[in-house]
XYZ file of C-alpha atoms in Angstrom:
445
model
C 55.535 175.110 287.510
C 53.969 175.996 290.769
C 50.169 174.319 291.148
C 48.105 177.218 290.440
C 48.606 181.333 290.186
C 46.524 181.743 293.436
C 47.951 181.488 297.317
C 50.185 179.344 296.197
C 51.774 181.911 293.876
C 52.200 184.249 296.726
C 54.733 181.931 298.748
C 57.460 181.937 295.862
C 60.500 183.812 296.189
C 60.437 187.060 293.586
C 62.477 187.507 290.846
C 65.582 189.542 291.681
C 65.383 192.463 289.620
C 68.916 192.111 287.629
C 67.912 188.494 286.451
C 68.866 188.655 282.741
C 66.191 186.167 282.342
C 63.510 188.248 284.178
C 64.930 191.560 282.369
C 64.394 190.044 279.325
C 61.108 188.840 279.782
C 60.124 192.336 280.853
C 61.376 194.076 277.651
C 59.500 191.508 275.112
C 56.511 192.511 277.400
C 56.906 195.840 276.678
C 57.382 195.429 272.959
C 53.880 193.877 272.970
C 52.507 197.042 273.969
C 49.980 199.110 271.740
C 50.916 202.855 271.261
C 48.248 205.015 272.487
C 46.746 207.514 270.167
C 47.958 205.237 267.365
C 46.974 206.598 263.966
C 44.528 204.098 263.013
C 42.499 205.174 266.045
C 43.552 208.728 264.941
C 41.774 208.787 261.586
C 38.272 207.135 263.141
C 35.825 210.103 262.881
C 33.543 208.476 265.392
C 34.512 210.422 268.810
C 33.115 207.791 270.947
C 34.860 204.928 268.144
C 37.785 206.606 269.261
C 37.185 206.649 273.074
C 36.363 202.927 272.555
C 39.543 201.870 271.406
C 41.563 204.057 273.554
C 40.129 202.239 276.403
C 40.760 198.839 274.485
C 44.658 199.793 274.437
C 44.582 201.002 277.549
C 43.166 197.939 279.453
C 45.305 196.067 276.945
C 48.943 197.655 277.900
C 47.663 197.995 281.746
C 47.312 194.068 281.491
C 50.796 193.500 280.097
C 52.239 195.819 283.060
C 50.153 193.737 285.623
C 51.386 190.499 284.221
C 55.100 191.808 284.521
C 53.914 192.626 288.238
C 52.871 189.074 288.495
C 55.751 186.890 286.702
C 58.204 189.570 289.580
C 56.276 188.147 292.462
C 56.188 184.687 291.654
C 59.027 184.330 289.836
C 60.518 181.701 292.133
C 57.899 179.077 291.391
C 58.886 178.462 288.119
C 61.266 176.135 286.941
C 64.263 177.825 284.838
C 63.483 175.580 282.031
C 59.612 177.068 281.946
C 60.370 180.626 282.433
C 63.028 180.111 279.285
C 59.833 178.827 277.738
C 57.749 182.026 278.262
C 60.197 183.978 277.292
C 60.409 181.880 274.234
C 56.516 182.257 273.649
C 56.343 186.279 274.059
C 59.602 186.539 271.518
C 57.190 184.604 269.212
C 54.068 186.389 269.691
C 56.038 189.931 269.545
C 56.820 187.888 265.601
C 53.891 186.925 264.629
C 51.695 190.094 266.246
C 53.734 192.649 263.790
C 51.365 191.503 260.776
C 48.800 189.879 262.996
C 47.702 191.819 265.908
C 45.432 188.503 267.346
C 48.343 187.209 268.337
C 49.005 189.463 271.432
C 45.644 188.220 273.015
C 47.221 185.600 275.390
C 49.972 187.196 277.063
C 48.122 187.998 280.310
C 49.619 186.245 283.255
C 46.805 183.802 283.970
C 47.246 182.928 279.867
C 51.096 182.448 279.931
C 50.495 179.892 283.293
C 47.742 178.055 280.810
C 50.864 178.079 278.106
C 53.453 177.109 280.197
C 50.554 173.993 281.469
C 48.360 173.370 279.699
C 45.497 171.771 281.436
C 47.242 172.987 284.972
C 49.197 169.526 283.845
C 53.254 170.969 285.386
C 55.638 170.156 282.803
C 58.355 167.541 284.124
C 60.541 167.513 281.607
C 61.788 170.675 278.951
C 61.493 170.900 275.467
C 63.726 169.144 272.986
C 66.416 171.339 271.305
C 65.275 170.535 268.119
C 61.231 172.086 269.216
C 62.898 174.964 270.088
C 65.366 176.096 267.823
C 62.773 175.322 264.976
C 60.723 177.441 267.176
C 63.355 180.063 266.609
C 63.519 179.625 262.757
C 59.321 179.996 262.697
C 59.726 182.883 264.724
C 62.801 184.403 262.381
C 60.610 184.121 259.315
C 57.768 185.787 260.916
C 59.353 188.692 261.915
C 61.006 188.966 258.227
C 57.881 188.700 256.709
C 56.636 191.944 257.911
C 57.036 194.761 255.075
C 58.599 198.188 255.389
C 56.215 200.915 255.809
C 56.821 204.410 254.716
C 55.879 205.300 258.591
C 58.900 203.635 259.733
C 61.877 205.604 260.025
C 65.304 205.241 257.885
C 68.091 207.105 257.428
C 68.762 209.652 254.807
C 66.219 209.639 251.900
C 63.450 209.701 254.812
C 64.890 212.485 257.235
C 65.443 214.589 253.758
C 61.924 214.358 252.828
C 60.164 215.368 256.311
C 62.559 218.739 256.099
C 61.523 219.473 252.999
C 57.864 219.609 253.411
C 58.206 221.417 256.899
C 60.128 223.795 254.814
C 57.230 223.942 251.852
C 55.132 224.197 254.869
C 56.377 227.314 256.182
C 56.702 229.064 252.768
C 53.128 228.216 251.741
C 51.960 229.887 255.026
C 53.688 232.927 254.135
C 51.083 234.827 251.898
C 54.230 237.238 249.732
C 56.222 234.160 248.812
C 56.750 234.002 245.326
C 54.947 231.398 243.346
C 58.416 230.248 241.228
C 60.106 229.662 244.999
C 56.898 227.490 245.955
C 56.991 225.805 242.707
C 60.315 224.990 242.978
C 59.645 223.336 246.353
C 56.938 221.474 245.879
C 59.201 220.073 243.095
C 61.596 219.185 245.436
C 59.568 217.549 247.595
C 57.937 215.179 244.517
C 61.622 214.579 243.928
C 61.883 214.025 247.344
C 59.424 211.077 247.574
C 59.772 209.037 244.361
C 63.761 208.744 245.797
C 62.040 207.593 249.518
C 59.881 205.593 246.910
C 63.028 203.472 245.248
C 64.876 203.453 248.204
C 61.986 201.847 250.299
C 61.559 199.368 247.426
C 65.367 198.548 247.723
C 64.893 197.395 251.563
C 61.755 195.494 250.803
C 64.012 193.613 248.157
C 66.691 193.045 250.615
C 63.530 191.641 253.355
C 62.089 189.693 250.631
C 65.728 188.113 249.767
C 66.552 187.617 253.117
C 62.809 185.812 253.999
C 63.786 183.405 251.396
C 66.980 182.996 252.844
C 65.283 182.054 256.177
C 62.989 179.884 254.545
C 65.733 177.977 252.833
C 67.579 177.204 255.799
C 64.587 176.175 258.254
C 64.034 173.752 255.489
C 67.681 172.439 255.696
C 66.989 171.985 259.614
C 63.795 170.827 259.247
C 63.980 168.176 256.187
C 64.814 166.073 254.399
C 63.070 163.304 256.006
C 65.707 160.316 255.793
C 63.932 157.935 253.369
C 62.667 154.498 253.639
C 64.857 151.484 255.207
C 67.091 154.783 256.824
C 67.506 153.551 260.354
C 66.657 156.939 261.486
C 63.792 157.155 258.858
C 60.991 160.123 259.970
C 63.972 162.063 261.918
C 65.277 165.499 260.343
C 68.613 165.941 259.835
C 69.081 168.671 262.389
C 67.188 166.906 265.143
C 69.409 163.893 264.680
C 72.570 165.603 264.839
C 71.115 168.000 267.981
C 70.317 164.692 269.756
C 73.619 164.143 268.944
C 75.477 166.644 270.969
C 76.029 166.311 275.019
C 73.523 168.195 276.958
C 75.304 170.971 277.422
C 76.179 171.688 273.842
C 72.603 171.603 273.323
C 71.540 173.931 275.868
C 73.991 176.694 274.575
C 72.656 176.210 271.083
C 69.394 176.976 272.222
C 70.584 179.823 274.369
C 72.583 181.325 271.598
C 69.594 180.868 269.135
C 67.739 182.229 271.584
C 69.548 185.321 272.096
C 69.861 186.270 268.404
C 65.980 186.123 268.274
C 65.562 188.680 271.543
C 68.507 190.931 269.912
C 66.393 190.814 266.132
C 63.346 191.874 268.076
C 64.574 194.425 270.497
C 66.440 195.985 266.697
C 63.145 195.830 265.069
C 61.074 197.520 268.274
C 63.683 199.921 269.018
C 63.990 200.996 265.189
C 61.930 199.007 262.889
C 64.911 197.628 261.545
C 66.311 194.285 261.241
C 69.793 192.411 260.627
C 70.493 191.374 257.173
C 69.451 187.678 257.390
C 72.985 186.360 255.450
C 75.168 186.766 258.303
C 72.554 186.123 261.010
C 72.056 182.900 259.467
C 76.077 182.255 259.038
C 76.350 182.398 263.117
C 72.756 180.472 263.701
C 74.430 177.569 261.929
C 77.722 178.385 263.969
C 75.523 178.246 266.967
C 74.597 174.634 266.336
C 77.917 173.470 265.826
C 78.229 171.170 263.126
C 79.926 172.115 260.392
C 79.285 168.376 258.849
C 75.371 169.191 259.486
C 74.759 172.205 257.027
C 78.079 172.447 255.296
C 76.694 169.428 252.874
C 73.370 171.463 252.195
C 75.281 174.516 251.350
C 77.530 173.080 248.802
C 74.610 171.332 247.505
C 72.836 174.772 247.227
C 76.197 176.273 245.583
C 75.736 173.797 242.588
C 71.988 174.689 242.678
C 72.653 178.603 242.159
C 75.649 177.550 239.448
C 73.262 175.476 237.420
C 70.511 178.347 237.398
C 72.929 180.763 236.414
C 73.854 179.227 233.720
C 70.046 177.680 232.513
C 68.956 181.479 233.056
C 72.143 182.899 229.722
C 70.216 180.304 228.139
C 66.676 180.942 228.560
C 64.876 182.607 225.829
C 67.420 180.913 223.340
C 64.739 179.412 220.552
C 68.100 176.785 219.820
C 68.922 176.092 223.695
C 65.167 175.309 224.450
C 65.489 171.678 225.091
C 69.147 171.523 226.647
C 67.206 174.044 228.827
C 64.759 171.892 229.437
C 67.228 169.528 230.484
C 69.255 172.132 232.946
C 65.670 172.736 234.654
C 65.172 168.876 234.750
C 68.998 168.704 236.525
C 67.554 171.708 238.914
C 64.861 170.242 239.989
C 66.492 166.313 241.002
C 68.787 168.305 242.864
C 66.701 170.658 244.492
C 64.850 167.086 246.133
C 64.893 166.125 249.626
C 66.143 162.862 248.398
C 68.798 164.526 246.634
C 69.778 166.967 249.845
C 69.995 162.871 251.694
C 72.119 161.391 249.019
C 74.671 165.022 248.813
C 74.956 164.487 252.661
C 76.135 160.810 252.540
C 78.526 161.886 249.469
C 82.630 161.818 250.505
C 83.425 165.166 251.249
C 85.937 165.047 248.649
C 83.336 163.823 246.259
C 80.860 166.896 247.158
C 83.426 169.794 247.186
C 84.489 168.649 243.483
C 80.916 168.534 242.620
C 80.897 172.407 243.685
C 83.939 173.180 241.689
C 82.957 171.754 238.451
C 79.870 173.570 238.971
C 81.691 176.733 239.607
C 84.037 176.271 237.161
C 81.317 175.497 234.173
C 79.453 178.730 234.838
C 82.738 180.496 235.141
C 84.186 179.238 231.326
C 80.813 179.923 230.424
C 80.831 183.273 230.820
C 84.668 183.910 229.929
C 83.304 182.270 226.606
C 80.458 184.556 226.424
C 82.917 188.059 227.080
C 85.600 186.363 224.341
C 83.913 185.565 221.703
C 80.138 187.800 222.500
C 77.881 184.647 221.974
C 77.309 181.920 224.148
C 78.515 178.223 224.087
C 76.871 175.551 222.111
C 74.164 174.802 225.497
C 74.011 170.979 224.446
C 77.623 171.047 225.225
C 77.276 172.858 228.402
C 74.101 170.232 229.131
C 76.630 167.567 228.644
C 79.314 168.750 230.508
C 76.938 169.298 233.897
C 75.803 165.758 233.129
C 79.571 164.520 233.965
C 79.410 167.232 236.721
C 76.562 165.948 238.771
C 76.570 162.002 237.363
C 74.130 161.252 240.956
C 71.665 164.160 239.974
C 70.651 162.940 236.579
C 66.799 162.884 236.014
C 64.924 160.116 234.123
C 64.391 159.460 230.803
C 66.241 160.021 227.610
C 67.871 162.858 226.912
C 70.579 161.178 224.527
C 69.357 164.086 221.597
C 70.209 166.333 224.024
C 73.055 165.674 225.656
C 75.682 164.501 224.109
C 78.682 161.666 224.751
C 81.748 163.626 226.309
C 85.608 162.253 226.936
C 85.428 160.303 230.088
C 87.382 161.829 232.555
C 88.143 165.220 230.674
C 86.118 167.464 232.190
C 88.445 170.049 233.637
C 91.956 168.739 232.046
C 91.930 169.618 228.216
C 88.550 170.237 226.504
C 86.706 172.238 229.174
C 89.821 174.682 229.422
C 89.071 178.555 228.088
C 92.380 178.023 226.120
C 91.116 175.046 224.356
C 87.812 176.127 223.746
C 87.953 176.090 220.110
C 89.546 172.815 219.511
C 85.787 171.901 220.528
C 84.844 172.854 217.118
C 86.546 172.192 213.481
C 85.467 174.132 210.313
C 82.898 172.792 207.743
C 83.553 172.713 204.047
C 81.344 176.009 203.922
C 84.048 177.645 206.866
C 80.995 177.587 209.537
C 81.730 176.317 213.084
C 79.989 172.950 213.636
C 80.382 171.279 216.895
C 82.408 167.933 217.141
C 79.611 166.453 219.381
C 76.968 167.538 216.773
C 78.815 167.642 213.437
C 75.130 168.659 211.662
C 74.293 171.257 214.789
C 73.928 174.893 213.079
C 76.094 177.222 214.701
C 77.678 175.115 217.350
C 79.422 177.660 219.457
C 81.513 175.403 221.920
């Protein structure tokens, strides 16, 4: 960066007024300004309360204008790789100032040169890929973290409502209207809002499952740490595979990633909406261009959402509660970062069958659950994810629970739907007992 923001500043070339760079920077700018006559400031009874925050937002939003002023004129005297930076640290802020206004306090030109160097110290070198991108993901889950309000606007249920109490408006300021028509409108409108009601509950569910999302995936860049006697022990797995790829490859991860953030925040300012974070988070990962990288974590997650599935037809089951307890044991070795290491370094061959019995046990678990209305016998199921996931089995003894299966069986004779009930054999009183637990009561499998 150029030494100082004083004459020094004033011999750079400016910006030239189509750079998608600069035109970018401007628009985050602007999205970091403060509405005047905001509705907080609105409801203050105190006239000269009111006055003082005007001025506040005023002086505010004329400081953001005079910085854009500023980063035009002296545009040329920053490296690329810095003004990429500030763009990088206003798409934050505009993040993290939706639920936390503080954040916009140091966004003034003579800040963002302090940013950019701190200590006036120019920066020689840019950031590493990896310090950006989880940048990015930090950034991602602070903009998802922001509720819905009922001020912002939606389609439908919304637009419905604000009709209907202009129109109750009108009618109650018509002194002849009958009382059963105003009734009957005010009705509508209580009708009106408990539907606005559920159907801004539905999109907070849909932000809350996509913030988990998010989180779930900056923790697959992020970690696992590779453990001890790893030659690349301390490193995440994303920053070793982004240090990795050729320079260039990195730069147009960071670029793409960087570009998805500025188009999630220009939705959100422009209409308080955002993109639903499943496919945003299908082309991040395309972004970074390693399939190897993330496709391991996400069949590791598959047999994670398989084995809950199938613990959660159990739960609640007085006679399932310790091959339960065993599922949730399962759940939680694989849900490790040592476990997330040791799925990586598995054949691929090896992982994608570790996915398919998992698939295929909840799947025959449910077929046995529509065919016969009851569930199988869940030490039987415990046993069979045992053989399923033999790397993911968690200490201790759990021989009363699960039991001793055919080696090599899984998926060939006994775990097939048409053989489920050569599983069991009748007892001399003509119950069902299981052939794993000849004295279990009611063995189902």
């Amino acid at each position: 960066m150029m030494q100082g923001v004083g004459s020094t500043a004033l011999l750079a070339p400016p910006a030239d007024p189509n750079d998608p760079l600069f035109l970018q920077l401007q628009a985050a700018y602007t999205w970091l300004k403060k509405p005047n006559g905001s509705l907080s400031v609105r409801l203050l009874h105190d006239g000269s309360e009111r006055s003082r925050h005007a001025r506040a937002v005023h002086n505010y939003n004329q400081g953001i204008e005079n910085a854009i002023v500023r980063f035009r004129e002296t545009w040329g005297g920053f490296q690329h790789f810095e003004l990429e930076e500030g763009l990088d640290l206003l798409l934050g802020d505009y993040c993290m100032s939706r639920s936390n206004p503080g954040h916009t306090e140091n966004v003034s030109f003579q800040a963002m040169c302090e940013r950019l160097s701190p200590g006036g110290h120019q920066q020689l070198v840019r950031r590493p890929a990896f310090t950006v991108i989880r940048g990015f993901f930090h950034a991602f889950i602070a903009l998802y973290s922001i509720p819905l309000a009922h001020t912002e606007p939606y389609e439908g249920p919304r637009r419905d409502l604000e009709l209907a109490r202009v129109s109750l408006a009108e009618l109650e300021s018509l002194s002849h209207e009958p009382v059963g028509v105003l009734k009957e409108h005010r009705q509508e409108v209580v009708e009106l809002e408990e539907i606005c009601t559920e159907h801004l509950n539905a999109l907070n569910g849909d932000r809350t499952a996509d913030l988990a999302l998010l989180k779930e995936t900056r923790s697959a860049f992020e970690q696992p740490h590779l453990p001890p006697g790893h030659p690349h022990f301390g490193k995440p797995i994303g920053q070793l595979h982004l240090e990795g790829l050729p320079l260039d490859q990195q730069d147009e991860a960071v670029n793409q990633a960087r570009q998805m953030l500025f188009e999630a925040c220009k939705e959100h300012a422009t209409s308080h909406t955002l993109p639903r974070a499943g496919p945003l988070i299908q082309e991040l990962l395309g972004v970074l261009q390693d399939p190897k990288l993330f496709a391991p974590l996400q069949r590791r997650k598959q047999c994670i959402q398989d084995l809950s599935e199938v613990t959660a037809l159990y739960s609640g089951n007085v006679e399932a509660e310790h091959a339960v307890v065993y599922l949730e044991a399962v759940r939680a070795v694989l849900e490790g970062a040592a476990s997330a290491v040791r799925f990586a370094e598995m054949p691929e061959e090896r992982q994608l069958r570790r996915v398919k019995h998992c698939e295929d046990i909840l799947k025959r678990v449910r077929a046995y659950q529509a065919g016969y209305t009851q569930l199988p016998d869940a030490n039987v199921v415990a046993g069979y994810f045992a053989q399923a996931l033999p790397e993911f089995r968690p200490a201790g003894h759990w021989g009363h629970v699960v039991p001793t299966l055919p080696a090599n069986d899984l998926f060939q004779r006994q775990f097939s739907l048409a053989r489920l009930g050569t599983l069991q054999r009748r007892s001399s009183n003509g119950g069902r007992v299981s052939v794993c637990f000849p004295r279990a009561r009611g063995s189902r499998w």
